[in-house]
XYZ file of C-alpha atoms in Angstrom:
589
model
C 0.000 0.000 0.000
C 1.449 3.343 -1.054
C 2.348 6.118 1.376
C -0.391 8.348 -0.046
C -3.052 5.696 0.579
C -1.744 5.161 4.122
C -1.844 8.869 4.942
C -5.296 9.261 3.388
C -6.592 6.253 5.307
C -5.251 7.500 8.657
C -6.677 10.977 8.006
C -10.090 9.490 7.173
C -10.067 7.373 10.349
C -9.178 10.382 12.500
C -11.928 12.392 10.784
C -14.496 9.714 11.683
C -13.549 9.878 15.366
C -13.500 13.688 15.341
C -16.962 13.618 13.748
C -18.373 11.685 16.712
C -16.565 13.886 19.227
C -18.008 16.945 17.499
C -21.492 15.438 17.776
C -21.048 15.005 21.528
C -19.569 18.474 22.048
C -22.325 20.113 19.983
C -25.471 18.214 20.913
C -24.909 16.371 24.178
C -26.816 17.777 27.155
C -25.625 16.937 30.653
C -28.902 15.706 32.112
C -29.645 12.253 33.607
C -32.509 10.471 31.847
C -34.310 7.217 32.685
C -31.843 4.512 33.824
C -29.168 7.037 34.825
C -31.187 7.654 37.987
C -30.665 4.069 39.147
C -26.969 4.686 39.890
C -27.280 7.475 42.460
C -27.628 5.264 45.534
C -24.478 3.382 44.483
C -22.564 6.644 44.023
C -23.455 7.755 47.543
C -22.430 4.410 49.022
C -19.092 4.500 47.190
C -18.581 8.077 48.380
C -19.306 7.013 51.979
C -17.222 3.797 51.673
C -20.274 1.659 52.455
C -20.712 -0.039 49.052
C -20.844 -3.850 49.092
C -20.291 -6.571 46.512
C -24.072 -6.852 46.127
C -24.362 -3.156 45.242
C -22.269 -3.795 42.133
C -23.675 -7.188 41.135
C -27.438 -7.010 41.744
C -29.731 -7.190 38.734
C -30.834 -4.091 36.803
C -33.884 -5.074 34.736
C -32.656 -8.238 32.939
C -28.974 -7.423 33.344
C -26.141 -7.569 35.829
C -24.388 -4.359 34.800
C -21.285 -4.904 36.927
C -18.862 -3.455 34.376
C -20.947 -0.331 33.907
C -21.159 0.288 37.651
C -17.389 -0.161 38.025
C -16.827 2.491 35.337
C -19.599 4.925 36.212
C -19.108 5.120 39.995
C -15.535 6.523 40.032
C -16.245 8.612 36.935
C -19.274 10.250 38.574
C -17.401 11.048 41.782
C -14.370 12.411 39.932
C -16.338 14.611 37.513
C -19.278 15.660 39.687
C -21.521 13.378 37.618
C -20.767 15.116 34.341
C -22.396 12.662 31.946
C -20.335 14.017 29.058
C -17.424 11.863 30.211
C -19.627 8.773 30.049
C -20.398 9.654 26.422
C -16.657 10.004 25.787
C -16.221 6.492 27.218
C -18.435 5.236 24.383
C -16.062 6.821 21.853
C -13.104 5.134 23.574
C -14.850 1.745 23.314
C -15.563 2.368 19.617
C -11.957 3.383 18.921
C -10.643 0.225 20.616
C -13.031 -1.892 18.570
C -12.124 -0.071 15.351
C -8.398 -0.644 15.913
C -8.937 -4.369 16.558
C -10.976 -4.776 13.361
C -8.476 -2.745 11.310
C -5.631 -4.981 12.479
C -7.524 -8.119 11.479
C -8.387 -6.575 8.102
C -4.842 -5.601 7.149
C -3.339 -8.844 8.407
C -5.755 -10.833 6.256
C -5.168 -8.626 3.227
C -1.416 -9.245 3.442
C -2.150 -12.778 2.198
C -3.234 -11.362 -1.165
C -0.368 -9.694 -3.024
C -2.040 -7.633 -5.719
C -2.203 -3.928 -6.488
C -5.867 -4.271 -7.416
C -6.754 -5.966 -4.134
C -4.608 -3.742 -1.910
C -7.163 -0.952 -1.942
C -9.896 -3.279 -0.631
C -8.455 -3.369 2.900
C -8.575 0.393 3.584
C -11.913 0.680 1.780
C -13.563 -2.053 3.842
C -12.023 -0.581 7.002
C -13.484 2.822 6.130
C -16.920 1.281 5.597
C -16.525 -0.310 9.038
C -15.624 3.065 10.532
C -18.559 4.704 8.764
C -20.896 2.255 10.505
C -19.247 2.600 13.917
C -18.983 6.388 13.972
C -22.047 7.325 11.932
C -24.394 9.818 13.541
C -27.277 7.388 12.981
C -25.993 5.966 16.282
C -26.790 9.246 18.064
C -29.599 7.661 20.079
C -26.998 5.371 21.654
C -23.947 7.645 21.804
C -25.852 10.592 23.333
C -27.471 8.351 25.967
C -24.475 7.227 28.079
C -26.009 4.150 29.716
C -25.750 2.539 26.274
C -22.033 2.232 26.991
C -22.862 -1.313 28.121
C -23.654 -2.357 24.508
C -20.415 -0.821 23.261
C -18.464 -2.611 25.982
C -19.931 -5.902 24.763
C -19.165 -5.387 21.068
C -15.686 -3.984 21.728
C -14.952 -6.934 24.063
C -16.082 -9.325 21.332
C -13.805 -7.600 18.807
C -10.812 -7.794 21.137
C -11.507 -11.483 21.779
C -11.711 -12.197 18.044
C -8.446 -10.346 17.461
C -6.672 -12.327 20.201
C -7.762 -15.655 18.725
C -6.931 -15.021 15.060
C -3.741 -12.980 15.442
C -0.894 -15.067 13.910
C 1.376 -15.369 16.932
C 1.996 -18.953 17.970
C 3.681 -17.876 21.181
C 1.858 -16.799 24.320
C -1.131 -18.976 23.443
C -2.198 -19.352 27.071
C -1.990 -15.591 27.598
C -4.053 -14.901 24.477
C -6.656 -17.464 25.536
C -6.803 -16.034 29.064
C -7.174 -12.456 27.831
C -9.933 -13.504 25.429
C -11.746 -15.232 28.299
C -11.298 -12.103 30.427
C -12.907 -9.799 27.854
C -15.777 -12.272 27.477
C -16.284 -12.108 31.239
C -16.404 -8.320 30.924
C -19.067 -8.702 28.226
C -21.034 -11.232 30.307
C -21.221 -8.933 33.306
C -22.154 -5.905 31.224
C -25.569 -7.194 30.106
C -27.404 -10.498 29.714
C -26.703 -10.634 25.976
C -22.988 -10.570 26.800
C -23.165 -14.281 27.645
C -23.737 -15.045 23.972
C -20.318 -13.588 23.081
C -18.704 -16.824 24.316
C -20.639 -18.786 21.695
C -20.253 -16.151 18.993
C -16.467 -16.425 19.245
C -16.455 -20.195 18.585
C -15.462 -19.893 14.879
C -12.431 -17.874 15.996
C -11.727 -20.339 18.819
C -11.636 -23.132 16.216
C -8.969 -21.217 14.261
C -6.959 -20.774 17.453
C -7.317 -24.427 18.483
C -6.708 -25.927 15.028
C -3.107 -24.730 15.028
C -2.375 -26.463 18.332
C -1.898 -30.117 19.176
C -4.308 -29.606 22.103
C -7.323 -28.792 19.945
C -9.963 -30.494 22.073
C -8.515 -29.074 25.295
C -8.787 -25.460 24.128
C -12.342 -25.854 22.810
C -13.513 -27.784 25.878
C -11.919 -25.208 28.197
C -13.725 -22.420 26.365
C -17.104 -24.132 26.643
C -16.528 -24.904 30.330
C -15.677 -21.251 31.025
C -18.851 -20.231 29.208
C -20.956 -22.646 31.262
C -19.406 -21.597 34.583
C -19.650 -17.842 33.932
C -23.263 -18.203 32.796
C -24.170 -20.348 35.807
C -22.688 -17.776 38.183
C -24.506 -15.002 36.315
C -27.847 -16.777 36.755
C -27.498 -17.355 40.519
C -30.527 -15.743 42.157
C -31.737 -14.425 38.803
C -35.434 -13.639 38.485
C -37.229 -12.462 35.380
C -38.271 -8.838 36.016
C -41.964 -8.079 36.117
C -43.724 -5.577 33.904
C -41.806 -6.623 30.783
C -43.172 -8.095 27.522
C -44.074 -11.789 27.538
C -40.964 -13.798 26.597
C -43.186 -16.589 25.256
C -44.720 -14.331 22.588
C -42.173 -15.519 20.004
C -43.258 -19.139 20.481
C -46.939 -18.284 20.167
C -46.396 -16.334 16.930
C -43.190 -17.516 15.167
C -43.892 -15.617 11.924
C -44.101 -12.323 13.799
C -40.919 -13.288 15.637
C -39.104 -13.795 12.318
C -40.363 -10.412 11.105
C -39.157 -8.732 14.301
C -35.767 -10.460 14.015
C -35.267 -9.340 10.400
C -36.370 -5.769 11.165
C -33.698 -5.543 13.860
C -31.012 -6.737 11.442
C -32.130 -4.550 8.544
C -32.606 -1.289 10.392
C -28.930 -0.138 10.432
C -29.114 0.145 6.622
C -32.566 1.781 6.627
C -32.623 3.593 9.979
C -35.414 6.064 9.236
C -37.380 4.030 6.716
C -40.519 1.963 7.066
C -40.845 -1.679 8.059
C -40.919 -3.270 4.540
C -37.414 -2.052 3.506
C -36.019 -3.137 6.865
C -37.546 -6.591 6.409
C -36.099 -6.991 2.913
C -32.640 -5.761 3.924
C -32.662 -7.945 7.035
C -33.601 -10.971 4.919
C -30.842 -10.276 2.377
C -28.206 -9.821 5.091
C -29.266 -13.016 6.858
C -29.264 -15.023 3.611
C -25.805 -13.707 2.707
C -24.499 -14.625 6.152
C -25.888 -18.158 5.806
C -24.137 -18.481 2.431
C -20.761 -17.628 3.956
C -21.435 -19.899 6.923
C -22.013 -22.830 4.559
C -18.806 -21.946 2.698
C -16.962 -21.878 6.042
C -18.254 -25.340 6.964
C -17.494 -26.805 3.521
C -13.913 -25.497 3.603
C -13.335 -26.039 7.314
C -9.654 -26.446 8.103
C -8.444 -24.478 5.074
C -7.146 -20.923 4.717
C -10.575 -19.829 3.504
C -12.303 -20.938 6.713
C -9.583 -19.290 8.801
C -10.098 -16.027 6.905
C -13.878 -16.173 7.264
C -13.845 -17.108 10.971
C -13.353 -13.674 12.634
C -16.086 -12.048 10.573
C -18.475 -14.941 11.109
C -17.870 -14.471 14.842
C -18.607 -10.760 14.546
C -21.813 -11.489 12.647
C -22.837 -14.056 15.252
C -22.645 -11.368 17.944
C -25.319 -9.443 16.018
C -27.435 -12.533 15.288
C -27.429 -13.776 18.883
C -28.259 -10.290 20.122
C -31.142 -9.893 17.653
C -32.437 -13.331 18.684
C -32.366 -12.443 22.394
C -34.001 -9.056 21.805
C -36.707 -10.782 19.758
C -37.405 -13.185 22.620
C -37.420 -10.422 25.219
C -39.113 -7.551 23.396
C -41.306 -8.933 20.613
C -44.273 -8.886 22.963
C -44.110 -5.071 22.880
C -44.866 -5.062 19.136
C -42.874 -4.353 15.977
C -42.859 -0.652 16.764
C -40.309 -1.276 19.524
C -37.861 -2.662 16.946
C -37.865 0.568 14.937
C -38.013 3.088 17.777
C -35.247 1.757 20.060
C -32.054 3.185 18.592
C -29.841 1.272 21.030
C -30.484 -1.978 19.143
C -28.553 -0.678 16.121
C -25.338 -0.438 18.150
C -25.060 -4.243 18.028
C -27.096 -5.296 14.988
C -24.897 -3.158 12.705
C -22.193 -5.806 13.253
C -23.918 -8.099 10.755
C -23.521 -5.541 7.949
C -19.898 -4.934 9.006
C -19.101 -8.653 8.995
C -20.594 -9.092 5.521
C -18.549 -6.144 4.253
C -15.405 -8.111 5.085
C -16.715 -11.526 4.067
C -17.504 -10.167 0.594
C -14.007 -8.655 0.445
C -12.462 -12.032 1.255
C -14.725 -13.787 -1.241
C -13.541 -11.430 -3.990
C -9.897 -11.837 -2.977
C -10.124 -15.629 -3.031
C -11.859 -15.610 -6.402
C -9.310 -13.152 -7.757
C -6.372 -15.352 -6.790
C -7.976 -18.578 -8.033
C -9.078 -17.174 -11.395
C -6.859 -17.853 -14.398
C -7.987 -15.214 -16.859
C -6.582 -11.775 -16.070
C -9.690 -9.947 -17.276
C -11.937 -12.173 -15.195
C -9.681 -11.731 -12.179
C -10.168 -7.961 -12.096
C -13.957 -7.859 -12.490
C -14.881 -8.966 -8.926
C -12.443 -6.475 -7.399
C -13.851 -3.597 -9.415
C -17.380 -4.703 -8.548
C -16.706 -4.715 -4.812
C -15.047 -1.287 -5.001
C -18.221 -0.035 -6.658
C -20.379 -1.664 -3.942
C -18.242 -0.080 -1.206
C -18.687 3.295 -2.878
C -22.461 2.881 -3.002
C -22.517 1.775 0.638
C -20.442 4.764 1.773
C -22.687 7.123 -0.203
C -25.747 5.517 1.404
C -24.291 5.942 4.905
C -23.448 9.588 4.181
C -26.988 10.171 2.920
C -28.443 8.604 6.087
C -26.068 10.743 8.130
C -27.289 13.954 6.492
C -30.912 12.909 7.043
C -30.122 12.316 10.713
C -28.952 15.875 11.447
C -32.449 17.246 12.029
C -33.244 14.363 14.362
C -30.135 15.119 16.418
C -31.055 18.805 16.645
C -34.552 17.876 17.825
C -33.038 15.457 20.371
C -30.783 18.239 21.674
C -33.681 20.684 22.059
C -35.724 18.030 23.852
C -32.918 17.187 26.286
C -32.290 20.893 26.940
C -35.897 21.076 28.038
C -35.208 18.120 30.346
C -32.173 19.952 31.717
C -34.233 23.068 32.432
C -37.039 20.961 33.893
C -34.606 19.231 36.258
C -33.078 22.535 37.326
C -36.616 23.662 38.200
C -37.269 20.448 40.130
C -39.051 22.232 42.994
C -41.351 24.053 40.574
C -41.689 21.783 37.531
C -45.016 20.015 36.894
C -45.208 16.230 37.081
C -45.740 15.921 33.328
C -42.321 17.458 32.748
C -40.543 15.274 35.313
C -42.172 12.105 33.949
C -40.348 12.630 30.653
C -37.057 12.474 32.543
C -38.090 9.441 34.593
C -41.632 7.960 34.602
C -41.629 7.456 38.384
C -41.294 11.193 39.061
C -41.278 10.722 42.846
C -37.950 8.892 42.517
C -36.471 12.048 40.987
C -37.644 14.003 44.031
C -36.166 11.424 46.410
C -32.827 11.001 44.663
C -32.379 14.713 44.126
C -31.429 14.744 47.810
C -28.486 12.465 46.984
C -27.504 14.797 44.142
C -27.412 17.732 46.548
C -25.551 15.804 49.252
C -22.857 14.790 46.747
C -22.833 18.323 45.306
C -23.427 17.006 41.770
C -25.749 19.890 40.849
C -27.946 22.539 42.444
C -31.659 23.043 41.947
C -33.331 26.425 41.620
C -34.996 27.710 44.797
C -36.730 30.894 45.976
C -37.408 32.140 42.456
C -39.398 35.317 41.882
C -42.414 35.564 39.568
C -42.125 38.720 37.485
C -44.798 40.267 35.283
C -42.990 42.733 32.985
C -46.274 44.159 31.718
C -46.105 45.384 28.103
C -42.420 44.442 28.097
C -43.532 40.817 28.237
C -43.971 40.987 24.472
C -40.206 41.135 24.221
C -40.161 37.543 25.519
C -43.278 35.991 24.005
C -47.027 35.883 23.788
C -50.115 33.687 24.192
C -52.353 33.661 21.130
C -55.666 34.732 22.652
C -57.787 34.516 19.523
C -60.402 36.979 18.347
C -63.345 35.148 19.899
C -62.074 35.048 23.485
C -64.734 37.271 25.068
C -65.583 35.065 28.074
C -63.851 32.437 30.247
C -63.315 29.071 28.593
C -65.294 26.212 30.113
C -63.034 23.211 30.711
C -64.282 19.677 31.412
C -63.783 16.126 30.151
C -65.742 16.875 27.001
C -64.133 20.233 26.336
C -60.348 20.372 26.206
C -58.451 22.920 24.177
C -55.055 23.642 22.673
C -53.157 26.757 23.656
C -50.590 28.210 21.254
C -48.110 31.052 21.264
C -44.522 31.971 20.610
C -41.316 33.048 22.308
C -38.964 35.639 20.885
C -35.520 34.614 19.658
C -32.737 35.463 20.016
C -33.365 36.030 23.701
C -30.994 36.494 26.584
C -33.238 34.103 28.513
C -32.680 31.253 26.013
C -36.039 29.587 26.726
C -36.296 25.868 25.961
C -39.647 25.359 27.650
C -42.763 27.299 28.576
C -44.495 26.594 31.899
C -48.174 27.213 32.589
C -49.621 28.242 35.938
C -52.860 28.884 37.756
C -53.303 30.738 41.043
C -52.820 34.376 41.976
C -50.574 34.927 45.004
C -48.673 31.649 44.689
C -48.694 30.475 41.037
C -48.603 26.699 40.612
C -47.324 25.078 37.421
C -49.587 22.346 36.123
C -48.044 21.582 32.714
C -45.266 22.625 30.348
C -44.229 22.362 26.722
C -40.993 22.632 24.803
C -40.285 25.538 22.504
C -40.308 24.610 18.818
C -37.072 24.442 16.852
C -38.468 26.364 13.892
C -37.581 30.061 13.919
C -39.664 32.396 11.767
C -38.393 35.838 10.783
C -41.665 37.716 10.931
C -42.030 39.565 14.173
C -43.364 42.880 12.913
C -43.152 46.280 14.551
C -46.917 46.215 15.013
C -46.347 43.466 17.606
C -43.030 44.551 19.087
C -42.324 48.247 18.457
C -38.782 49.356 17.634
C -37.677 45.858 16.616
C -36.879 44.695 13.100
C -37.621 41.288 11.648
C -34.077 41.005 10.352
C -32.729 40.774 13.910
C -35.558 38.973 15.674
C -37.622 35.885 15.073
C -39.986 33.737 17.017
C -40.341 30.060 17.863
C -43.814 28.588 18.271
C -45.133 26.432 21.066
C -48.388 24.631 21.690
C -49.850 22.724 24.613
C -53.067 20.820 25.300
C -54.912 21.943 28.418
C -56.700 19.105 30.273
C -59.114 19.441 33.146
C -57.379 16.609 35.033
C -54.393 18.874 35.689
C -56.472 21.598 37.351
C -58.788 21.856 40.385
C -62.409 22.923 39.995
C -63.226 26.610 39.905
C -62.247 29.802 38.131
C -58.595 30.241 37.183
C -56.325 32.414 35.096
C -53.800 30.526 32.957
C -50.493 32.310 32.520
C -47.387 31.327 30.569
C -43.862 31.749 31.949
C -40.274 31.247 30.872
C -37.315 30.725 33.188
C -34.625 33.396 33.504
C -31.599 31.567 34.875
C -29.450 34.703 35.076
C -32.026 36.653 37.060
C -33.229 33.615 39.039
C -36.856 34.359 38.216
C -39.835 33.395 36.091
C -40.853 35.940 33.468
C -44.485 36.072 32.390
C -45.334 36.082 28.690
C -47.910 38.516 27.371
C -51.529 37.361 27.528
C -53.765 35.493 30.005
C -56.533 32.907 29.556
C -59.498 32.847 31.984
C -61.047 29.386 32.428
C -63.728 27.654 34.488
C -62.942 24.034 35.410
C -65.683 21.542 36.237
C -64.693 17.889 36.688
């Protein structure tokens, strides 16, 4: 490989990593969401030196997330629970995995001495990097608890590398290290146990070159059985989860769910039919290479295929386990849970390399020069199409990431206003909103963050128009009657740019002591038409507005006459600022 290709390849790899780091630095919001709240009691115990073995090993949903707790606890105490560092840990796991797969790729390609084939190694590695560092993974990368899935797939990649690396010395050390990373995977999540089995094709390569073949394979299976048995001690299936028997009752739906999971990384924002077709094609292609591996077992071809078959098995086992555990929630869960793509993308990555090896083997076995070049050119074309497709998906994802960032900024503001925020707002951060209230005390004791207190409520009068407005409507001549049969939608806007940087609007009732009963996030769309007839002395070229809307339900309000007011939070001034306009209502439940 020429120096120019090497430099270009290294630059492209660095750019991929920088791209993900930029995504974190630009869009990540330091706010704990959902499962992040489950770690706080552990953090306090570690801080007070009262943590026990059980605190690290007890079950979380279906998983024993020992590895995650061992990483998160010191990281939280060192950084003041800055979740950004947990997101950076995901990038570190991806980089480690990427390096392991690159090493396998270039070692394998060294067996094929040809100028035409040389370019296939960096190209396939770049496709791998495009999958790993694509922003279609934002739902996993920007939600740090998903580090557990990246620990599993990076552990699997390291284990594969250790087994297939051509170093006949230190066999016991390589075997022991591979077993160690599989233990890490096992105690990261329940699906980590399947990594032991997924690595079997690579274990066969490792064992075949030794005179103690049976011993190595038997030892591996025994370690798998022991680690799994220990994992399952005291294990109970968590309640409130989908029925794990649903796949047996409806096998056709289970197959559909399975294929959707596998096809989604190549059609992340599409509909179910394309995902099904792509998942079916990927699975069929994998079966083809598996049959080729079995037919040529013990040859160079099977040794070359083994690491990528292992990588694909990680995805297949994971998709199978997710199908068993989540199919009962319906197909919608397969296309809305972004975290699944972090592992299922491995099938597409493995096939990228299996096709490369297929072309290389055909190229070297072909006699006619013209025929020898055609497969190589074809695969280069396919890689180009695949890269273009990933770039196109990446561009389409940008708006989703921006919307995610705005939504999480609302969560951040909602959490800061913990003592004022309505339940509906807190439930978006964690459904059991009372747990947020309880564990906020731990946050304050550990000095992780402070919550707003003793805030003033300020009515700026006509100046309120400089911040936003409630659309009253021309027909509002009397109080609105609100009951179960008569709910209504309230709309308005906030002015941007604004020194207050509002991400949410809160709605209150009550005179002397306003109480917030609901909230809504500010829209991302900014219109440039705020005329001087609305805000005097301002020009549309410098100001715009962002819309908001909220549904007002009677269940959120007590009976009687009330005045609904809209407020935004002024962090700098430690106050709530009222928007222009008020809505009189009469509630009757």
